[in-house]
């Protein structure tokens, strides 16, 4: 398991897919609020004047020299829910990210968010 502190050290490094194709640049890390373990990352992608932040799960991610390899195809990540570079993730959009990757969304018992930016 990659530790949150380890992933944060790779901010601004390339994020590549399972085949080594560059998706974008690591922007930030979101942890699971129940475990405080890294769960998602945002990847800065797009044209220089039209960047957006794509969400990608960090399960099975591998840190390499100068890159973070995720276990998802570039095409799937490029279609993932995104936010603007100056935006925050609205609580009501969290579940859609998990659904996009076929993952189960588990909010807290009192409806707390599952993701928190670190």
XYZ file of N, CA and C in Angstrom:
354
model
N 0.850 -1.189 0.000
C 0.000 0.000 0.000
C 0.885 1.238 0.000
N 0.577 2.163 -0.856
C 1.297 3.431 -0.914
C 0.795 4.313 0.222
N 1.699 4.914 0.944
C 1.323 5.805 2.036
C 1.037 7.205 1.497
N 0.137 7.928 2.166
C -0.255 9.266 1.711
C 0.948 10.188 1.585
N 1.843 10.152 2.538
C 3.022 11.023 2.489
C 3.881 10.692 1.275
N 3.997 9.424 0.945
C 4.804 9.016 -0.212
C 4.224 9.559 -1.508
N 2.919 9.472 -1.676
C 2.277 9.925 -2.906
C 2.394 11.443 -3.029
N 2.241 12.161 -1.932
C 2.343 13.623 -1.985
C 3.711 14.069 -2.482
N 4.739 13.287 -2.223
C 6.080 13.620 -2.703
C 6.155 13.591 -4.225
N 5.221 12.930 -4.875
C 5.228 12.797 -6.327
C 4.368 13.845 -7.018
N 3.856 14.816 -6.250
C 3.061 15.889 -6.849
C 3.861 16.528 -7.983
N 3.190 16.812 -9.078
C 3.761 17.389 -10.303
C 4.582 16.395 -11.124
N 4.570 15.126 -10.762
C 5.212 14.086 -11.571
C 4.175 13.521 -12.550
N 4.642 12.881 -13.597
C 3.747 12.287 -14.585
C 2.923 11.155 -13.978
N 1.689 11.056 -14.427
C 0.827 9.919 -14.110
C 0.643 9.166 -15.416
N 0.944 7.870 -15.385
C 0.834 7.047 -16.584
C -0.151 5.913 -16.338
N -0.693 5.383 -17.426
C -1.637 4.271 -17.293
C -0.892 2.948 -17.219
N -1.635 1.871 -17.205
C -1.072 0.533 -17.044
C -0.087 0.148 -18.148
N -0.197 0.812 -19.315
C 0.703 0.522 -20.437
C 1.804 1.565 -20.584
N 1.867 2.515 -19.657
C 2.904 3.531 -19.687
C 2.560 4.790 -20.466
N 1.303 4.923 -20.925
C 0.881 6.114 -21.657
C 0.613 7.247 -20.667
N 1.184 8.410 -20.936
C 1.005 9.556 -20.033
C -0.436 10.043 -20.053
N -1.003 10.192 -18.847
C -2.357 10.712 -18.690
C -2.295 12.202 -18.378
N -1.388 12.581 -17.500
C -1.271 13.973 -17.068
C -0.257 14.066 -15.944
N -0.467 15.032 -15.061
C 0.455 15.304 -13.958
C -0.296 15.206 -12.639
N 0.313 14.564 -11.640
C -0.325 14.412 -10.336
C -0.520 15.771 -9.684
N -1.748 16.084 -9.340
C -2.087 17.364 -8.719
C -2.253 17.215 -7.211
N -3.119 16.293 -6.776
C -3.363 16.130 -5.341
C -3.835 14.720 -5.024
N -3.847 14.429 -3.734
C -4.226 13.110 -3.233
C -5.449 13.259 -2.331
N -6.396 12.353 -2.495
C -7.577 12.294 -1.637
C -7.503 10.995 -0.851
N -7.766 11.067 0.443
C -7.738 9.872 1.283
C -9.157 9.438 1.609
N -9.292 8.158 1.936
C -10.557 7.605 2.407
C -10.728 8.094 3.837
N -11.837 8.756 4.140
C -12.021 9.338 5.473
C -12.152 8.282 6.566
N -12.518 7.059 6.215
C -12.655 5.999 7.214
C -11.302 5.402 7.602
N -10.363 5.370 6.665
C -9.075 4.714 6.926
C -7.881 5.670 6.897
N -8.061 6.851 6.350
C -7.000 7.843 6.159
C -5.910 7.337 5.214
N -6.239 6.369 4.371
C -5.317 5.826 3.376
C -5.594 6.500 2.030
N -4.570 6.662 1.182
C -4.794 7.248 -0.142
C -5.820 6.431 -0.928
N -6.792 7.127 -1.508
C -7.846 6.449 -2.249
C -7.928 6.928 -3.700
N -7.816 8.225 -3.903
C -7.942 8.821 -5.233
C -6.870 9.885 -5.404
N -6.593 10.164 -6.662
C -5.705 11.275 -6.988
C -6.388 12.107 -8.054
N -6.010 13.368 -8.120
C -6.446 14.175 -9.246
C -5.241 14.334 -10.171
N -5.527 14.237 -11.452
C -4.508 14.323 -12.492
C -4.825 15.542 -13.347
N -3.887 16.463 -13.446
C -4.062 17.654 -14.274
C -3.836 17.258 -15.729
N -4.859 17.479 -16.543
C -4.789 17.077 -17.951
C -5.494 18.126 -18.805
N -5.248 18.058 -20.095
C -5.909 18.955 -21.030
C -4.947 19.940 -21.645
N -5.483 20.846 -22.420
C -4.685 21.881 -23.078
C -4.176 22.874 -22.039
N -3.047 23.518 -22.296
C -2.476 24.451 -21.316
C -3.451 25.520 -20.825
N -4.334 25.985 -21.681
C -5.291 27.019 -21.263
C -6.613 26.444 -20.781
N -6.745 25.118 -20.847
C -8.017 24.479 -20.458
C -7.768 23.223 -19.632
N -6.933 23.322 -18.626
C -6.673 22.175 -17.760
C -7.912 21.810 -16.961
N -8.008 20.547 -16.630
C -9.042 20.060 -15.715
C -8.399 18.997 -14.850
N -9.024 18.695 -13.729
C -8.510 17.694 -12.808
C -9.385 16.455 -12.894
N -8.791 15.354 -13.344
C -9.476 14.073 -13.472
C -9.226 13.244 -12.228
N -10.217 12.492 -11.800
C -10.056 11.625 -10.644
C -9.684 10.212 -11.088
N -8.725 9.605 -10.380
C -8.312 8.231 -10.667
C -8.014 7.526 -9.339
N -8.495 6.289 -9.174
C -8.205 5.534 -7.955
C -6.718 5.205 -7.836
N -6.254 5.108 -6.604
C -4.849 4.782 -6.346
C -4.635 3.333 -5.938
N -5.704 2.519 -5.962
C -5.505 1.104 -5.650
C -4.573 0.512 -6.706
N -3.616 -0.241 -6.293
C -2.636 -0.890 -7.162
C -1.711 0.092 -7.894
N -1.639 1.358 -7.443
C -0.720 2.315 -8.063
C 0.717 1.947 -7.714
N 1.613 2.230 -8.646
C 3.038 1.931 -8.475
C 3.823 3.213 -8.690
N 4.711 3.510 -7.746
C 5.562 4.685 -7.871
C 6.850 4.262 -8.543
N 7.231 4.970 -9.609
C 8.470 4.691 -10.318
C 9.348 5.931 -10.335
N 10.469 5.868 -10.992
C 11.363 7.034 -11.047
C 10.760 8.148 -11.911
N 10.151 9.121 -11.260
C 9.569 10.253 -11.988
C 8.147 10.071 -12.452
N 7.495 9.000 -12.043
C 6.115 8.790 -12.469
C 5.321 8.001 -11.428
N 4.005 8.069 -11.566
C 3.075 7.263 -10.785
C 2.241 6.495 -11.797
N 2.307 5.163 -11.735
C 1.551 4.328 -12.669
C 0.273 3.863 -11.985
N -0.861 4.139 -12.625
C -2.155 3.710 -12.099
C -2.624 2.481 -12.864
N -3.558 1.760 -12.289
C -4.008 0.489 -12.859
C -5.194 0.651 -13.809
N -5.344 1.823 -14.394
C -6.491 2.093 -15.259
C -6.014 2.635 -16.603
N -6.743 2.304 -17.648
C -6.394 2.752 -19.003
C -6.595 4.257 -19.140
N -5.733 4.865 -19.939
C -5.796 6.305 -20.180
C -7.191 6.708 -20.667
N -7.778 5.933 -21.565
C -9.093 6.274 -22.114
C -10.170 6.314 -21.026
N -10.101 5.404 -20.063
C -11.071 5.392 -18.970
C -10.870 6.605 -18.066
N -9.629 6.919 -17.750
C -9.338 8.064 -16.883
C -9.764 9.366 -17.560
N -9.513 9.493 -18.854
C -9.874 10.719 -19.577
C -11.387 10.956 -19.590
N -12.182 9.890 -19.409
C -13.645 10.019 -19.382
C -14.179 10.153 -17.960
N -13.295 10.146 -16.973
C -13.693 10.197 -15.566
C -14.276 11.562 -15.208
N -15.081 11.596 -14.152
C -15.563 12.893 -13.665
C -14.370 13.799 -13.356
N -14.560 15.080 -13.586
C -13.471 16.028 -13.381
C -13.997 17.315 -12.747
N -13.059 18.126 -12.289
C -13.377 19.443 -11.763
C -12.377 20.424 -12.373
N -12.676 21.708 -12.285
C -11.745 22.726 -12.747
C -10.549 22.807 -11.809
N -9.471 23.386 -12.271
C -8.246 23.435 -11.469
C -8.396 24.275 -10.208
N -9.355 25.175 -10.166
C -9.584 26.001 -8.970
C -10.827 25.579 -8.199
N -11.424 24.453 -8.578
C -12.667 23.998 -7.951
C -12.403 22.980 -6.852
N -13.435 22.743 -6.044
C -13.391 21.675 -5.053
C -14.429 20.630 -5.454
N -14.239 19.413 -4.990
C -15.152 18.323 -5.316
C -16.433 18.456 -4.489
N -17.582 18.697 -5.132
C -18.845 18.746 -4.396
C -19.185 17.351 -3.839
N -19.702 17.302 -2.639
C -20.024 16.030 -1.974
C -20.937 15.160 -2.828
N -21.894 15.771 -3.516
C -22.853 14.992 -4.301
C -22.230 14.359 -5.549
N -20.997 14.722 -5.903
C -20.344 14.136 -7.074
C -19.395 12.986 -6.727
N -19.136 12.757 -5.444
C -18.229 11.680 -5.043
C -18.677 10.317 -5.555
N -19.939 10.010 -5.368
C -20.450 8.690 -5.749
C -20.256 8.428 -7.244
N -20.402 9.447 -8.072
C -20.234 9.298 -9.515
C -18.820 8.879 -9.903
N -17.835 9.329 -9.141
C -16.450 8.932 -9.409
C -16.289 7.436 -9.172
N -16.802 6.972 -8.059
C -16.707 5.546 -7.743
C -17.462 4.709 -8.768
N -18.634 5.160 -9.176
C -19.417 4.428 -10.172
C -18.679 4.347 -11.505
N -18.010 5.412 -11.893
C -17.267 5.436 -13.159
C -16.246 4.301 -13.214
N -15.617 4.007 -12.084
C -14.591 2.956 -12.039
C -15.143 1.610 -11.552
N -16.474 1.510 -11.405
C -17.085 0.251 -10.983
C -16.773 -0.100 -9.540
N -16.581 0.913 -8.714
C -16.236 0.706 -7.311
C -17.442 1.021 -6.430
N -17.446 0.464 -5.234
C -18.525 0.704 -4.276
C -18.260 1.989 -3.507
N -19.271 2.827 -3.414
C -19.175 4.079 -2.660
C -19.724 3.840 -1.263
N -18.947 4.197 -0.245
C -19.355 3.956 1.138
C -19.234 5.238 1.966
N -20.296 6.060 2.001
C -20.228 7.246 2.858
C -20.251 6.817 4.322
N -19.890 7.726 5.211
C -19.884 7.418 6.639
C -21.284 7.139 7.168
N -21.362 6.608 8.381
C -22.644 6.241 8.985
C -23.592 7.426 9.084
N -23.048 8.605 9.306
C -23.877 9.808 9.418
C -23.890 10.590 8.104
N -23.507 9.932 6.999
C -23.510 10.566 5.692
C -22.264 11.369 5.384
N -21.199 11.175 6.169
C -19.963 11.910 5.924
C -19.392 11.548 4.561
N -18.596 12.441 4.037
C -17.932 12.197 2.762
C -16.957 11.038 2.890
N -16.716 10.355 1.782
C -15.750 9.271 1.786
C -14.354 9.782 1.432
N -14.274 10.898 0.731
C -12.973 11.427 0.303
C -12.651 12.756 0.967
N -11.377 12.918 1.306
C -10.878 14.178 1.849
C -9.541 14.488 1.192
N -9.374 15.719 0.764
C -8.114 16.113 0.102
C -7.041 16.324 1.157
N -5.851 15.817 0.873
C -4.711 15.993 1.789
C -3.614 16.757 1.107
